[in-house]
Short mmCIF file of C-alpha atoms and ligand atoms in Angstrom, two decimals:
data_model
loop_
_atom_site.label_atom_id
_atom_site.label_comp_id
_atom_site.label_asym_id
_atom_site.label_seq_id
_atom_site.Cartn_x
_atom_site.Cartn_y
_atom_site.Cartn_z
CA UNK Z 1 0.00 0.00 0.00
CA UNK Z 2 2.80 2.34 0.94
CA UNK Z 3 4.52 1.52 -2.34
CA UNK Z 4 1.28 2.43 -4.22
CA UNK Z 5 0.96 5.79 -2.44
CA UNK Z 6 4.68 6.51 -2.98
CA UNK Z 7 4.32 5.69 -6.71
CA UNK Z 8 1.34 8.05 -7.07
CA UNK Z 9 3.27 10.80 -5.23
CA UNK Z 10 6.26 10.43 -7.58
CA UNK Z 11 4.07 10.53 -10.74
CA UNK Z 12 2.32 13.75 -9.50
CA UNK Z 13 5.73 15.27 -8.67
CA UNK Z 14 7.03 14.46 -12.18
CA UNK Z 15 3.93 15.92 -13.81
CA UNK Z 16 4.20 19.12 -11.75
CA UNK Z 17 7.90 19.40 -12.64
CA UNK Z 18 7.07 18.94 -16.35
CA UNK Z 19 4.31 21.58 -16.15
CA UNK Z 20 6.65 24.02 -14.36
CA UNK Z 21 9.36 23.33 -16.92
CA UNK Z 22 6.94 24.03 -19.78
CA UNK Z 23 5.73 27.23 -18.13
CA UNK Z 24 9.36 28.35 -17.67
CA UNK Z 25 10.10 27.65 -21.33
CA UNK Z 26 7.02 29.55 -22.44
CA UNK Z 27 7.99 32.57 -20.30
CA UNK Z 28 11.60 32.52 -21.58
CA UNK Z 29 10.54 32.16 -25.23
CA UNK Z 30 7.93 34.89 -24.71
CA UNK Z 31 10.53 37.22 -23.24
CA UNK Z 32 12.89 36.50 -26.12
CA UNK Z 33 10.20 37.15 -28.72
CA UNK Z 34 9.22 40.33 -26.88
CA UNK Z 35 12.78 41.58 -26.95
CA UNK Z 36 13.09 40.70 -30.64
CA UNK Z 37 9.93 42.61 -31.43
CA UNK Z 38 11.22 45.63 -29.56
CA UNK Z 39 14.56 45.50 -31.38
CA UNK Z 40 12.82 45.25 -34.71
CA UNK Z 41 10.71 48.28 -33.87
CA UNK Z 42 13.75 50.38 -33.02
CA UNK Z 43 15.73 49.44 -36.15
CA UNK Z 44 12.93 48.42 -38.46
CA UNK Z 45 14.01 50.75 -41.26
CA UNK Z 46 17.67 49.71 -41.29
CA UNK Z 47 16.83 46.01 -41.26
CA UNK Z 48 13.86 46.02 -43.60
CA UNK Z 49 15.16 44.47 -46.79
CA UNK Z 50 11.76 44.18 -48.37
CA UNK Z 51 11.17 47.93 -48.51
CA UNK Z 52 11.75 49.74 -51.80
CA UNK Z 53 13.03 53.30 -52.06
CA UNK Z 54 12.26 55.80 -54.83
CA UNK Z 55 14.79 58.60 -54.86
CA UNK Z 56 15.31 61.71 -56.93
CA UNK Z 57 18.73 62.70 -58.24
CA UNK Z 58 19.16 66.26 -59.46
CA UNK Z 59 22.16 67.08 -61.62
CA UNK Z 60 24.07 70.07 -62.93
CA UNK Z 61 24.28 68.58 -66.45
CA UNK Z 62 22.21 68.79 -69.63
CA UNK Z 63 20.16 65.66 -70.40
CA UNK Z 64 22.37 62.83 -71.67
CA UNK Z 65 25.41 65.05 -72.21
CA UNK Z 66 28.17 62.55 -73.11
CA UNK Z 67 29.99 61.24 -70.04
CA UNK Z 68 28.90 63.90 -67.53
CA UNK Z 69 25.15 63.66 -68.21
CA UNK Z 70 25.20 59.94 -68.98
CA UNK Z 71 27.10 59.02 -65.79
CA UNK Z 72 24.18 59.66 -63.39
CA UNK Z 73 21.91 57.57 -65.64
CA UNK Z 74 24.45 54.72 -65.57
CA UNK Z 75 24.74 55.10 -61.80
CA UNK Z 76 20.95 54.86 -61.39
CA UNK Z 77 20.74 51.82 -63.63
CA UNK Z 78 23.60 50.11 -61.79
CA UNK Z 79 22.05 50.78 -58.38
CA UNK Z 80 18.66 49.49 -59.49
CA UNK Z 81 20.22 46.26 -60.81
CA UNK Z 82 22.51 45.72 -57.84
CA UNK Z 83 19.68 46.31 -55.37
CA UNK Z 84 17.26 44.09 -57.33
CA UNK Z 85 14.90 47.03 -57.70
CA UNK Z 86 14.92 48.05 -54.03
CA UNK Z 87 16.59 51.42 -54.65
CA UNK Z 88 15.26 53.27 -57.68
CA UNK Z 89 16.83 56.60 -58.62
CA UNK Z 90 15.13 58.93 -61.07
CA UNK Z 91 17.63 61.27 -62.68
CA UNK Z 92 16.73 64.89 -63.45
CA UNK Z 93 18.82 66.96 -65.84
CA UNK Z 94 19.62 70.58 -65.00
CA UNK Z 95 16.42 72.62 -65.11
CA UNK Z 96 14.01 69.68 -64.99
CA UNK Z 97 13.43 69.82 -61.25
CA UNK Z 98 15.84 72.53 -60.13
CA UNK Z 99 18.41 74.66 -61.93
CA UNK Z 100 22.01 73.45 -62.22
CA UNK Z 101 23.22 75.86 -59.54
CA UNK Z 102 20.46 74.82 -57.10
CA UNK Z 103 21.53 71.17 -56.83
CA UNK Z 104 23.50 71.63 -53.59
CA UNK Z 105 20.60 73.34 -51.77
CA UNK Z 106 18.07 70.87 -53.12
CA UNK Z 107 19.94 67.85 -51.72
CA UNK Z 108 20.96 69.66 -48.54
CA UNK Z 109 17.30 70.39 -47.75
CA UNK Z 110 16.24 66.84 -48.62
CA UNK Z 111 13.95 67.97 -51.47
CA UNK Z 112 16.03 65.54 -53.59
CA UNK Z 113 17.90 62.66 -51.98
CA UNK Z 114 20.88 62.81 -54.35
CA UNK Z 115 22.76 65.18 -56.62
CA UNK Z 116 25.47 64.83 -59.29
CA UNK Z 117 27.69 67.80 -60.06
CA UNK Z 118 31.02 69.34 -59.12
CA UNK Z 119 32.13 70.69 -55.75
CA UNK Z 120 33.68 73.84 -57.24
CA UNK Z 121 30.21 75.11 -58.08
CA UNK Z 122 29.62 75.54 -54.33
CA UNK Z 123 32.48 77.84 -53.30
CA UNK Z 124 29.81 80.36 -52.28
CA UNK Z 125 28.82 77.86 -49.54
CA UNK Z 126 32.34 76.77 -48.61
CA UNK Z 127 35.39 78.28 -50.39
CA UNK Z 128 37.50 75.15 -49.90
CA UNK Z 129 34.93 73.06 -51.83
CA UNK Z 130 36.86 73.95 -55.00
CA UNK Z 131 39.74 71.72 -53.93
CA UNK Z 132 37.51 68.66 -54.14
CA UNK Z 133 37.07 69.20 -57.87
CA UNK Z 134 40.41 70.52 -59.02
CA UNK Z 135 43.29 72.88 -58.28
CA UNK Z 136 45.07 74.86 -61.02
CA UNK Z 137 48.46 73.26 -61.66
CA UNK Z 138 47.48 70.62 -59.07
CA UNK Z 139 47.03 66.88 -59.16
CA UNK Z 140 45.87 64.83 -62.13
CA UNK Z 141 42.99 62.31 -61.91
CA UNK Z 142 45.17 59.42 -60.77
CA UNK Z 143 46.77 61.50 -58.01
CA UNK Z 144 43.46 63.08 -57.01
CA UNK Z 145 41.82 59.68 -56.57
CA UNK Z 146 44.81 58.62 -54.49
CA UNK Z 147 44.43 61.67 -52.21
CA UNK Z 148 40.71 61.10 -51.79
CA UNK Z 149 41.06 57.37 -51.09
CA UNK Z 150 44.34 57.11 -49.23
CA UNK Z 151 45.47 60.62 -48.37
CA UNK Z 152 42.67 61.78 -46.10
CA UNK Z 153 40.94 63.83 -48.82
CA UNK Z 154 37.54 62.13 -48.62
CA UNK Z 155 37.40 62.51 -44.83
CA UNK Z 156 38.07 66.26 -45.14
CA UNK Z 157 35.44 66.58 -47.87
CA UNK Z 158 32.88 64.86 -45.63
CA UNK Z 159 33.80 67.17 -42.77
CA UNK Z 160 33.35 70.21 -45.02
CA UNK Z 161 29.87 69.10 -46.15
CA UNK Z 162 28.70 67.88 -42.75
CA UNK Z 163 27.06 71.18 -41.70
CA UNK Z 164 25.00 71.01 -44.90
CA UNK Z 165 23.65 67.54 -44.11
CA UNK Z 166 25.41 66.14 -47.17
CA UNK Z 167 27.61 63.09 -47.70
CA UNK Z 168 29.89 63.45 -50.74
CA UNK Z 169 31.23 60.57 -52.86
CA UNK Z 170 33.60 60.92 -55.81
CA UNK Z 171 31.64 59.79 -58.87
CA UNK Z 172 33.47 60.65 -62.06
CA UNK Z 173 36.54 62.36 -63.42
CA UNK Z 174 37.26 64.18 -66.68
CA UNK Z 175 41.02 63.76 -66.68
CA UNK Z 176 43.07 66.74 -67.88
CA UNK Z 177 40.82 69.30 -69.55
CA UNK Z 178 41.42 71.86 -72.30
CA UNK Z 179 42.23 75.53 -71.56
CA UNK Z 180 39.13 76.44 -73.56
CA UNK Z 181 37.54 78.13 -76.54
CA UNK Z 182 38.51 81.67 -77.43
CA UNK Z 183 37.16 84.16 -79.94
CA UNK Z 184 40.45 86.01 -79.76
CA UNK Z 185 44.05 84.91 -79.96
CA UNK Z 186 45.99 84.70 -76.71
CA UNK Z 187 49.55 85.77 -77.52
CA UNK Z 188 50.49 87.52 -74.28
CA UNK Z 189 49.22 88.36 -70.81
CA UNK Z 190 47.78 91.57 -72.28
CA UNK Z 191 45.24 89.50 -74.20
CA UNK Z 192 43.70 88.32 -70.93
CA UNK Z 193 42.88 91.89 -69.82
CA UNK Z 194 39.12 92.39 -69.81
CA UNK Z 195 38.50 88.98 -71.35
CA UNK Z 196 35.02 87.79 -70.39
CA UNK Z 197 35.39 84.08 -69.80
CA UNK Z 198 33.22 81.32 -68.43
CA UNK Z 199 35.40 79.46 -65.94
CA UNK Z 200 34.55 78.02 -62.50
CA UNK Z 201 36.45 77.30 -59.31
CA UNK Z 202 39.92 78.49 -58.37
CA UNK Z 203 40.74 78.95 -62.07
CA UNK Z 204 38.21 81.79 -62.11
CA UNK Z 205 40.03 83.56 -59.27
CA UNK Z 206 43.32 83.14 -61.08
CA UNK Z 207 41.92 84.59 -64.31
CA UNK Z 208 40.41 87.50 -62.40
CA UNK Z 209 43.78 88.39 -60.90
CA UNK Z 210 45.33 88.10 -64.35
CA UNK Z 211 42.93 90.82 -65.50
CA UNK Z 212 40.08 88.79 -67.02
CA UNK Z 213 36.39 88.94 -66.09
CA UNK Z 214 35.41 85.39 -65.16
CA UNK Z 215 31.81 84.17 -64.99
CA UNK Z 216 30.23 80.97 -63.75
CA UNK Z 217 27.65 79.63 -66.17
CA UNK Z 218 26.10 76.15 -66.34
CA UNK Z 219 26.58 74.17 -69.56
CA UNK Z 220 23.11 74.99 -70.88
CA UNK Z 221 23.94 78.72 -70.97
CA UNK Z 222 27.42 78.57 -72.48
CA UNK Z 223 26.59 78.37 -76.19
CA UNK Z 224 24.16 81.30 -76.23
CA UNK Z 225 26.39 83.42 -73.99
CA UNK Z 226 29.33 82.94 -76.33
CA UNK Z 227 27.20 83.46 -79.41
CA UNK Z 228 25.70 86.72 -78.15
CA UNK Z 229 28.96 88.16 -76.86
CA UNK Z 230 28.09 87.90 -73.16
CA UNK Z 231 31.42 86.05 -72.96
CA UNK Z 232 34.49 86.05 -75.25
CA UNK Z 233 35.81 82.69 -74.15
CA UNK Z 234 34.79 79.61 -72.28
CA UNK Z 235 36.27 76.46 -70.94
CA UNK Z 236 34.09 73.39 -70.58
CA UNK Z 237 35.80 70.00 -70.44
CA UNK Z 238 37.62 68.48 -73.41
CA UNK Z 239 36.99 67.42 -77.01
CA UNK Z 240 34.47 64.64 -76.34
CA UNK Z 241 32.20 66.88 -74.28
CA UNK Z 242 32.90 70.16 -76.06
CA UNK Z 243 32.06 68.71 -79.48
CA UNK Z 244 28.53 67.96 -78.26
CA UNK Z 245 28.04 71.50 -76.97
CA UNK Z 246 28.92 72.75 -80.50
CA UNK Z 247 31.35 75.38 -79.24
CA UNK Z 248 33.40 75.07 -82.45
CA UNK Z 249 30.58 76.86 -84.25
CA UNK Z 250 31.18 80.09 -82.38
CA UNK Z 251 34.81 80.08 -81.24
CA UNK Z 252 37.73 79.48 -83.54
CA UNK Z 253 40.67 78.88 -81.21
CA UNK Z 254 40.94 75.82 -78.99
CA UNK Z 255 43.72 76.29 -76.43
CA UNK Z 256 45.64 73.83 -74.27
CA UNK Z 257 46.90 72.76 -71.74
CA UNK Z 258 44.11 72.70 -69.16
CA UNK Z 259 46.22 74.44 -66.50
CA UNK Z 260 43.08 75.29 -64.49
CA UNK Z 261 41.69 71.73 -64.45
CA UNK Z 262 44.37 69.04 -64.50
CA UNK Z 263 41.52 66.78 -63.40
CA UNK Z 264 37.92 67.41 -62.43
CA UNK Z 265 36.54 65.11 -59.75
CA UNK Z 266 32.78 64.84 -60.14
CA UNK Z 267 30.71 64.46 -57.02
CA UNK Z 268 27.71 62.47 -55.90
CA UNK Z 269 26.07 64.16 -52.93
CA UNK Z 270 23.56 62.32 -50.77
CA UNK Z 271 21.26 63.81 -48.16
CA UNK Z 272 22.53 62.51 -44.81
CA UNK Z 273 19.21 61.55 -43.22
CA UNK Z 274 18.03 59.84 -46.42
CA UNK Z 275 21.29 57.86 -46.55
CA UNK Z 276 21.05 56.87 -42.90
CA UNK Z 277 17.57 55.49 -43.45
CA UNK Z 278 18.86 53.02 -46.05
CA UNK Z 279 19.65 49.44 -44.99
CA UNK Z 280 23.40 48.87 -44.84
CA UNK Z 281 23.51 46.79 -48.02
CA UNK Z 282 21.88 49.61 -50.03
CA UNK Z 283 24.30 52.11 -48.51
CA UNK Z 284 27.14 49.90 -49.72
CA UNK Z 285 25.59 49.65 -53.18
CA UNK Z 286 25.51 53.47 -53.42
CA UNK Z 287 29.15 53.65 -52.38
CA UNK Z 288 30.33 50.92 -54.77
CA UNK Z 289 28.31 52.23 -57.73
CA UNK Z 290 29.77 55.73 -57.23
CA UNK Z 291 33.25 54.24 -57.24
CA UNK Z 292 32.53 52.24 -60.41
CA UNK Z 293 31.19 55.32 -62.20
CA UNK Z 294 34.22 57.31 -61.04
CA UNK Z 295 36.50 54.99 -63.01
CA UNK Z 296 34.05 54.50 -65.88
CA UNK Z 297 33.83 58.21 -66.67
CA UNK Z 298 37.61 58.63 -66.80
CA UNK Z 299 37.85 55.58 -69.05
CA UNK Z 300 35.23 56.99 -71.42
CA UNK Z 301 36.86 60.42 -71.68
CA UNK Z 302 40.27 58.84 -72.21
CA UNK Z 303 38.91 56.52 -74.90
CA UNK Z 304 36.93 59.11 -76.83
CA UNK Z 305 38.69 62.47 -76.53
CA UNK Z 306 41.08 61.96 -79.40
CA UNK Z 307 38.46 60.92 -81.96
CA UNK Z 308 36.42 64.00 -81.00
CA UNK Z 309 39.53 66.18 -81.26
CA UNK Z 310 40.21 64.88 -84.79
CA UNK Z 311 36.60 65.65 -85.75
CA UNK Z 312 36.96 69.20 -84.40
CA UNK Z 313 40.23 69.76 -86.27
CA UNK Z 314 39.50 67.98 -89.54
CA UNK Z 315 35.78 68.48 -90.03
CA UNK Z 316 35.13 71.78 -88.27
CA UNK Z 317 38.37 73.65 -88.96
CA UNK Z 318 39.16 74.36 -85.32
CA UNK Z 319 42.60 75.86 -84.67
CA UNK Z 320 44.43 74.04 -81.89
CA UNK Z 321 46.92 76.22 -80.01
CA UNK Z 322 49.13 76.02 -76.93
CA UNK Z 323 48.97 78.89 -74.46
CA UNK Z 324 52.20 80.95 -74.58
CA UNK Z 325 54.77 80.13 -71.87
CA UNK Z 326 54.56 83.71 -70.56
CA UNK Z 327 50.85 83.27 -69.88
CA UNK Z 328 51.16 79.80 -68.33
CA UNK Z 329 54.04 80.88 -66.09
CA UNK Z 330 52.13 83.88 -64.74
CA UNK Z 331 48.97 81.84 -64.18
CA UNK Z 332 51.04 79.31 -62.20
CA UNK Z 333 52.39 82.06 -59.94
CA UNK Z 334 48.93 83.45 -59.28
CA UNK Z 335 47.54 79.96 -58.59
CA UNK Z 336 49.94 79.49 -55.68
CA UNK Z 337 48.82 82.83 -54.18
CA UNK Z 338 45.14 81.93 -54.56
CA UNK Z 339 45.60 78.61 -52.78
CA UNK Z 340 47.27 80.35 -49.83
CA UNK Z 341 44.35 82.76 -49.64
CA UNK Z 342 41.82 79.91 -49.51
CA UNK Z 343 43.81 78.47 -46.59
CA UNK Z 344 43.49 81.78 -44.73
CA UNK Z 345 39.66 81.65 -44.78
CA UNK Z 346 39.12 79.42 -41.75
CA UNK Z 347 40.79 76.53 -39.85
CA UNK Z 348 39.11 73.77 -41.89
CA UNK Z 349 40.08 75.43 -45.19
CA UNK Z 350 43.64 75.60 -43.87
CA UNK Z 351 43.66 71.87 -43.08
CA UNK Z 352 42.22 71.04 -46.50
CA UNK Z 353 44.76 73.17 -48.38
CA UNK Z 354 47.64 71.84 -46.29
CA UNK Z 355 46.54 68.23 -46.82
CA UNK Z 356 46.19 68.78 -50.58
CA UNK Z 357 49.55 70.54 -50.92
CA UNK Z 358 51.40 68.00 -48.79
CA UNK Z 359 49.94 65.05 -50.69
CA UNK Z 360 50.66 66.72 -54.03
CA UNK Z 361 54.24 67.41 -52.96
CA UNK Z 362 54.76 63.78 -52.04
CA UNK Z 363 52.88 62.05 -54.86
CA UNK Z 364 54.58 64.06 -57.60
CA UNK Z 365 57.98 62.77 -56.50
CA UNK Z 366 56.79 59.32 -57.51
CA UNK Z 367 54.88 60.63 -60.56
CA UNK Z 368 58.06 62.29 -61.81
CA UNK Z 369 59.97 59.05 -62.11
CA UNK Z 370 56.98 56.89 -63.12
CA UNK Z 371 54.23 58.39 -65.33
CA UNK Z 372 56.13 61.54 -66.32
CA UNK Z 373 59.42 59.76 -67.00
CA UNK Z 374 57.57 57.12 -68.98
CA UNK Z 375 55.62 59.67 -71.08
CA UNK Z 376 58.93 61.32 -71.93
CA UNK Z 377 60.53 58.15 -73.24
CA UNK Z 378 57.75 56.34 -75.07
CA UNK Z 379 57.63 56.80 -78.79
CA1 CA J 401 35.97 72.64 -66.94
#
């Protein structure tokens, strides 16, 4: 009898233990699920890989302008493919949504999530922005990319744009440009006096000090301005781009070298809060696509400039001329002064200029015995 009672007691004890164990498991699993739900709430946007994003990209370029205007379209297509349609970017040419010179403000305010243009258009916002496009007599595309990637340049650029709620990426490069199109011959420094020329960035400041009257005009206004005499000269990019703008129709002389733009880094700007709302994989896709387009644009200009130059010379009778040494030498002197003046603006400008100059000083020592030495010996 005792054994029967003891057996019943043990069975009840086991059942109670099983029930308690189950209850404990349910509570633990419930707590875990509760925590998971809370975590998902707090980071739902960053982790949601089913959500699709439709963004606007405003640009400073005419619709489908070779290389510069095509690059943002290629970027958008690449991002859409890489993200499997989760990030869709609609590209707007200059004037479609906002004017070319309103791109910075549009992205800064968040009206558009992205912009494609050039930092030297925004020196009115931050004078040192010019250095993130090009510096007269400064680094070429290869050296510029090296500074941005491995010389601290990109970090400084991001610091400069931070107060504007913008994240910059390098997203294109023209390579060395041409000095520009002139309606008059440039035989001496005297010929620069009073010359009305479209030229942006630090090159504009240099020309001003050399006696010219520089103006900043977007591509869409250049042809008419030159045709109607608002300007006497203009620089744009190089043969491949300039041929499309038709500048040969209204200016006879095509001067080189592009002292004012030994490279032009093209920028992708992204509104900070929009970028931070993207899941991390889409953020990476934006970064990688910008980098791919950066190289692609330089490749395209390098591949196509000469054929366009031959068309300009042989079919349109353009006169190709080098700038006189006297002019180039004086412009080089002024460029050094201008750079020092940018550094004097504020502490961040000083750090940017010092970083650029130091990197340029170092990288050119290698360039001198590599690219430059090689160019001088190849047949
Ligand atoms: Ca240019």
